[in-house]
Short mmCIF file of C-alpha atoms in Angstrom, two decimals:
data_model
loop_
_atom_site.label_atom_id
_atom_site.label_comp_id
_atom_site.label_asym_id
_atom_site.label_seq_id
_atom_site.Cartn_x
_atom_site.Cartn_y
_atom_site.Cartn_z
CA ASP G 1 -2.95 -17.36 7.02
CA ALA G 2 -2.29 -13.60 6.83
CA GLY G 3 -5.37 -12.87 8.93
CA ILE G 4 -7.04 -10.64 6.36
CA THR G 5 -9.33 -11.68 3.55
CA GLN G 6 -11.14 -9.70 0.87
CA SER G 7 -14.25 -10.73 -1.01
CA PRO G 8 -15.00 -11.04 -3.80
CA ARG G 9 -11.63 -11.39 -5.55
CA HIS G 10 -13.09 -10.38 -8.89
CA LYS G 11 -16.29 -8.60 -9.85
CA VAL G 12 -17.80 -7.20 -13.00
CA THR G 13 -20.70 -4.82 -12.55
CA GLU G 14 -22.72 -2.42 -14.62
CA THR G 15 -22.57 1.35 -14.46
CA GLY G 16 -25.02 2.78 -11.96
CA THR G 17 -25.33 -0.29 -9.75
CA PRO G 18 -24.26 -0.32 -6.09
CA VAL G 19 -21.37 -2.58 -5.17
CA THR G 20 -20.08 -3.65 -1.75
CA LEU G 21 -16.63 -5.05 -1.11
CA ARG G 22 -15.83 -6.81 2.13
CA CYS G 23 -12.68 -6.92 4.22
CA HIS G 24 -12.45 -9.35 7.12
CA GLN G 25 -9.61 -9.61 9.65
CA THR G 26 -8.85 -12.05 12.43
CA GLU G 27 -6.00 -10.01 13.96
CA ASN G 28 -8.12 -7.69 16.10
CA HIS G 29 -6.22 -4.69 14.72
CA ARG G 30 -7.75 -1.31 15.41
CA TYR G 31 -6.95 0.35 12.09
CA MET G 32 -8.38 -0.71 8.76
CA TYR G 33 -7.98 0.93 5.36
CA TRP G 34 -9.31 0.83 1.82
CA TYR G 35 -6.96 1.79 -1.02
CA ARG G 36 -7.33 1.67 -4.76
CA GLN G 37 -4.43 0.94 -7.05
CA ASP G 38 -4.25 2.30 -10.58
CA PRO G 39 -1.34 2.43 -13.04
CA GLY G 40 0.77 5.54 -12.55
CA HIS G 41 -0.96 6.46 -9.29
CA GLY G 42 0.27 3.88 -6.84
CA LEU G 43 -2.00 3.24 -3.88
CA ARG G 44 -4.48 5.97 -2.98
CA LEU G 45 -6.43 6.03 0.26
CA ILE G 46 -10.22 5.95 -0.07
CA HIS G 47 -11.40 5.66 3.55
CA TYR G 48 -10.01 4.36 6.79
CA SER G 49 -11.29 3.32 10.20
CA TYR G 50 -9.77 3.75 13.63
CA GLY G 51 -12.39 1.77 15.51
CA VAL G 52 -15.93 0.44 15.40
CA LYS G 53 -18.16 3.08 13.86
CA ASP G 54 -15.16 5.47 13.60
CA THR G 55 -14.22 6.24 10.02
CA ASP G 56 -12.64 9.08 8.05
CA LYS G 57 -12.15 10.06 4.44
CA GLY G 58 -9.01 9.62 2.42
CA GLU G 59 -7.82 11.50 -0.64
CA VAL G 60 -10.19 9.83 -3.16
CA SER G 61 -13.38 9.29 -1.17
CA ASP G 62 -15.95 10.75 -3.58
CA GLY G 63 -18.46 8.10 -4.68
CA TYR G 64 -17.50 5.71 -1.88
CA SER G 65 -18.85 5.02 1.58
CA VAL G 66 -17.70 2.68 4.33
CA SER G 67 -19.04 1.01 7.41
CA ARG G 68 -17.47 -0.78 10.34
CA SER G 69 -20.02 -2.30 12.70
CA LYS G 70 -17.60 -4.91 14.08
CA THR G 71 -13.85 -4.82 14.69
CA GLU G 72 -13.25 -7.56 12.17
CA ASP G 73 -15.26 -6.25 9.21
CA PHE G 74 -14.78 -3.15 7.07
CA LEU G 75 -17.13 -2.70 4.12
CA LEU G 76 -16.57 -0.46 1.13
CA THR G 77 -19.62 0.54 -0.92
CA LEU G 78 -19.66 2.14 -4.32
CA GLU G 79 -22.99 3.88 -4.20
CA SER G 80 -23.49 4.05 -7.98
CA ALA G 81 -20.58 2.50 -9.83
CA THR G 82 -18.90 4.42 -12.64
CA SER G 83 -16.28 3.35 -15.16
CA SER G 84 -13.70 5.54 -13.38
CA GLN G 85 -14.05 3.23 -10.40
CA THR G 86 -12.68 0.29 -12.35
CA SER G 87 -9.60 -0.53 -10.31
CA VAL G 88 -7.96 -2.97 -7.95
CA TYR G 89 -9.06 -2.40 -4.39
CA PHE G 90 -6.92 -3.33 -1.42
CA CYS G 91 -7.84 -3.55 2.22
CA ALA G 92 -5.13 -3.19 4.85
CA ILE G 93 -4.90 -3.48 8.61
CA SER G 94 -2.41 -2.05 11.05
CA VAL G 95 -1.59 -1.50 14.68
CA LEU G 96 0.08 1.94 14.73
CA PRO G 97 1.57 2.96 11.37
CA ASP G 98 3.08 6.21 12.64
CA ARG G 99 5.03 4.24 15.25
CA GLY G 100 6.58 2.11 12.53
CA TYR G 101 4.08 -0.73 12.41
CA GLY G 102 3.43 -1.72 8.83
CA TYR G 103 0.30 -2.59 6.99
CA THR G 104 -0.85 -6.09 6.26
CA PHE G 105 -2.69 -6.13 2.97
CA GLY G 106 -5.37 -8.39 1.61
CA SER G 107 -5.00 -9.97 -1.81
CA GLY G 108 -7.17 -7.38 -3.49
CA THR G 109 -10.46 -7.18 -5.38
CA ARG G 110 -10.33 -6.51 -9.09
CA LEU G 111 -13.47 -4.54 -9.96
CA THR G 112 -14.53 -3.83 -13.52
CA VAL G 113 -17.40 -1.43 -14.19
CA VAL G 114 -18.87 -1.80 -17.68
CA THR V 1 0.75 16.09 -6.82
CA GLN V 2 2.53 12.97 -5.57
CA LEU V 3 3.68 13.42 -2.00
CA LEU V 4 6.29 10.70 -2.42
CA GLU V 5 8.18 10.49 -5.69
CA GLN V 6 9.86 7.25 -6.59
CA SER V 7 12.55 6.91 -9.22
CA PRO V 8 12.99 5.27 -11.52
CA GLN V 9 9.44 4.16 -12.27
CA PHE V 10 10.71 1.27 -14.38
CA LEU V 11 14.03 -0.56 -14.18
CA SER V 12 15.18 -3.58 -16.14
CA ILE V 13 18.63 -5.01 -15.46
CA GLN V 14 20.56 -8.25 -15.76
CA GLU V 15 20.92 -10.76 -12.98
CA GLY V 16 23.99 -10.04 -10.87
CA GLU V 17 23.91 -6.26 -11.31
CA ASN V 18 23.40 -3.77 -8.49
CA LEU V 19 20.62 -1.18 -8.40
CA THR V 20 19.24 1.64 -6.29
CA VAL V 21 15.67 2.90 -6.06
CA TYR V 22 14.91 6.30 -4.60
CA CYS V 23 11.95 7.68 -2.69
CA ASN V 24 11.90 11.46 -2.27
CA SER V 25 9.63 14.03 -0.69
CA SER V 26 9.61 17.60 0.54
CA SER V 27 7.72 16.44 3.63
CA VAL V 28 9.05 14.95 6.85
CA PHE V 29 7.86 11.50 7.87
CA SER V 30 7.81 9.86 11.30
CA SER V 31 8.64 6.57 9.60
CA LEU V 32 9.10 5.23 6.12
CA GLN V 33 8.32 1.76 4.90
CA TRP V 34 9.18 -0.31 1.85
CA TYR V 35 6.87 -2.90 0.36
CA ARG V 36 7.18 -5.41 -2.46
CA GLN V 37 4.20 -6.47 -4.53
CA GLU V 38 3.89 -9.40 -6.88
CA PRO V 39 1.22 -9.71 -9.60
CA GLY V 40 -2.23 -10.55 -8.26
CA GLU V 41 -1.25 -10.03 -4.63
CA GLY V 42 -1.20 -7.26 -2.08
CA PRO V 43 2.00 -5.47 -1.08
CA VAL V 44 4.15 -7.15 1.56
CA LEU V 45 6.14 -5.15 4.09
CA LEU V 46 9.92 -5.43 3.70
CA VAL V 47 11.20 -2.96 6.26
CA THR V 48 10.39 0.09 8.37
CA VAL V 49 12.91 2.84 9.09
CA VAL V 50 12.14 5.38 11.81
CA THR V 51 15.33 7.26 12.68
CA GLY V 52 17.02 9.82 10.43
CA GLY V 53 20.16 8.28 8.93
CA GLU V 54 19.08 4.76 9.82
CA VAL V 55 20.36 1.91 7.67
CA LYS V 56 18.76 -1.52 7.67
CA LYS V 57 19.90 -4.60 5.81
CA LEU V 58 17.78 -7.51 4.72
CA LYS V 59 20.09 -10.03 3.05
CA ARG V 60 21.07 -8.36 -0.26
CA LEU V 61 18.73 -5.39 0.28
CA THR V 62 19.94 -2.24 2.06
CA PHE V 63 17.49 0.46 3.11
CA GLN V 64 18.45 3.94 4.21
CA PHE V 65 16.40 6.75 5.70
CA GLY V 66 17.62 10.27 4.97
CA ASP V 67 19.02 12.36 7.81
CA ALA V 68 16.12 14.81 7.51
CA ARG V 69 13.56 11.98 7.30
CA LYS V 70 12.31 13.21 3.92
CA ASP V 71 13.77 10.55 1.65
CA SER V 72 14.87 6.95 1.48
CA SER V 73 16.71 4.56 -0.79
CA LEU V 74 16.65 0.85 -1.48
CA HIS V 75 19.85 -0.75 -2.77
CA ILE V 76 19.93 -4.30 -4.08
CA THR V 77 23.27 -6.04 -4.47
CA ALA V 78 23.73 -8.80 -7.01
CA ALA V 79 20.10 -8.80 -8.14
CA GLN V 80 18.36 -12.12 -8.70
CA THR V 81 15.34 -12.96 -10.85
CA GLY V 82 13.38 -13.50 -7.66
CA ASP V 83 13.76 -9.78 -6.88
CA THR V 84 11.44 -8.94 -9.76
CA GLY V 85 8.36 -7.05 -8.59
CA LEU V 86 6.81 -3.69 -7.81
CA TYR V 87 8.57 -1.85 -4.99
CA LEU V 88 6.58 0.76 -3.08
CA CYS V 89 7.72 3.25 -0.49
CA ALA V 90 5.25 4.64 2.01
CA GLY V 91 5.53 7.38 4.58
CA ALA V 92 3.68 7.95 7.84
CA GLN V 93 2.78 11.51 8.79
CA GLY V 94 0.62 10.89 11.79
CA ALA V 95 -3.14 10.34 11.75
CA GLN V 96 -2.31 6.64 11.53
CA LYS V 97 -2.26 6.45 7.75
CA LEU V 98 0.37 5.99 5.07
CA VAL V 99 0.93 7.79 1.80
CA PHE V 100 2.46 5.73 -0.99
CA GLY V 101 4.80 6.48 -3.83
CA GLN V 102 3.74 5.45 -7.31
CA GLY V 103 6.08 2.47 -7.28
CA THR V 104 9.15 1.19 -9.10
CA ARG V 105 8.58 -1.78 -11.37
CA LEU V 106 11.76 -3.85 -11.28
CA THR V 107 12.56 -6.60 -13.79
CA ILE V 108 15.61 -8.77 -13.34
CA ASN V 109 16.53 -10.62 -16.51
CA PRO V 110 18.32 -13.99 -16.38
#
């Protein structure tokens, strides 16, 4: 009912394999974000999008790529998964965060790289 | 280097007590937001403050934005077990993205 869903919710993958996480929204928000959450680090921005085919890097973008071919879908790809990418990944959507509009978060994807 | 520093990182108190969580930075923010996160879920927005000195109340929770828009506080009066969770502050600095503090894990004991 929140208008944003992430899939899968849980995934275990092997080192060196590519992995794609999906974020889908039904709110027609312009801005979409991928964060990772790790103990002691809070939420760190990986990549974000400000429109179809418009994306930019965040503070921890190395080893990740994104694509947004439709307003409603934002994909995060780990090109060759490493153990350091074991984390909980959150997608978020927003209207205009610097005007005070908050983020709506998905429920997260717990990724384990073995 | 954490752009937003939250303190304390962990807080465990008894039901009925009052508490304050702080969010500090050397940077100025156009707005500051507070989120609460429960295990296995994404953070949920509690409040946004945009004006220096602004105070907002949400039932037993009081949020304040510093006059210089560099810091904020969250005060909970008469804490309840349902207040248990991870509290995150986040600041907007333009470019339509937020930076988050590392969080305060709050436990309210019955």
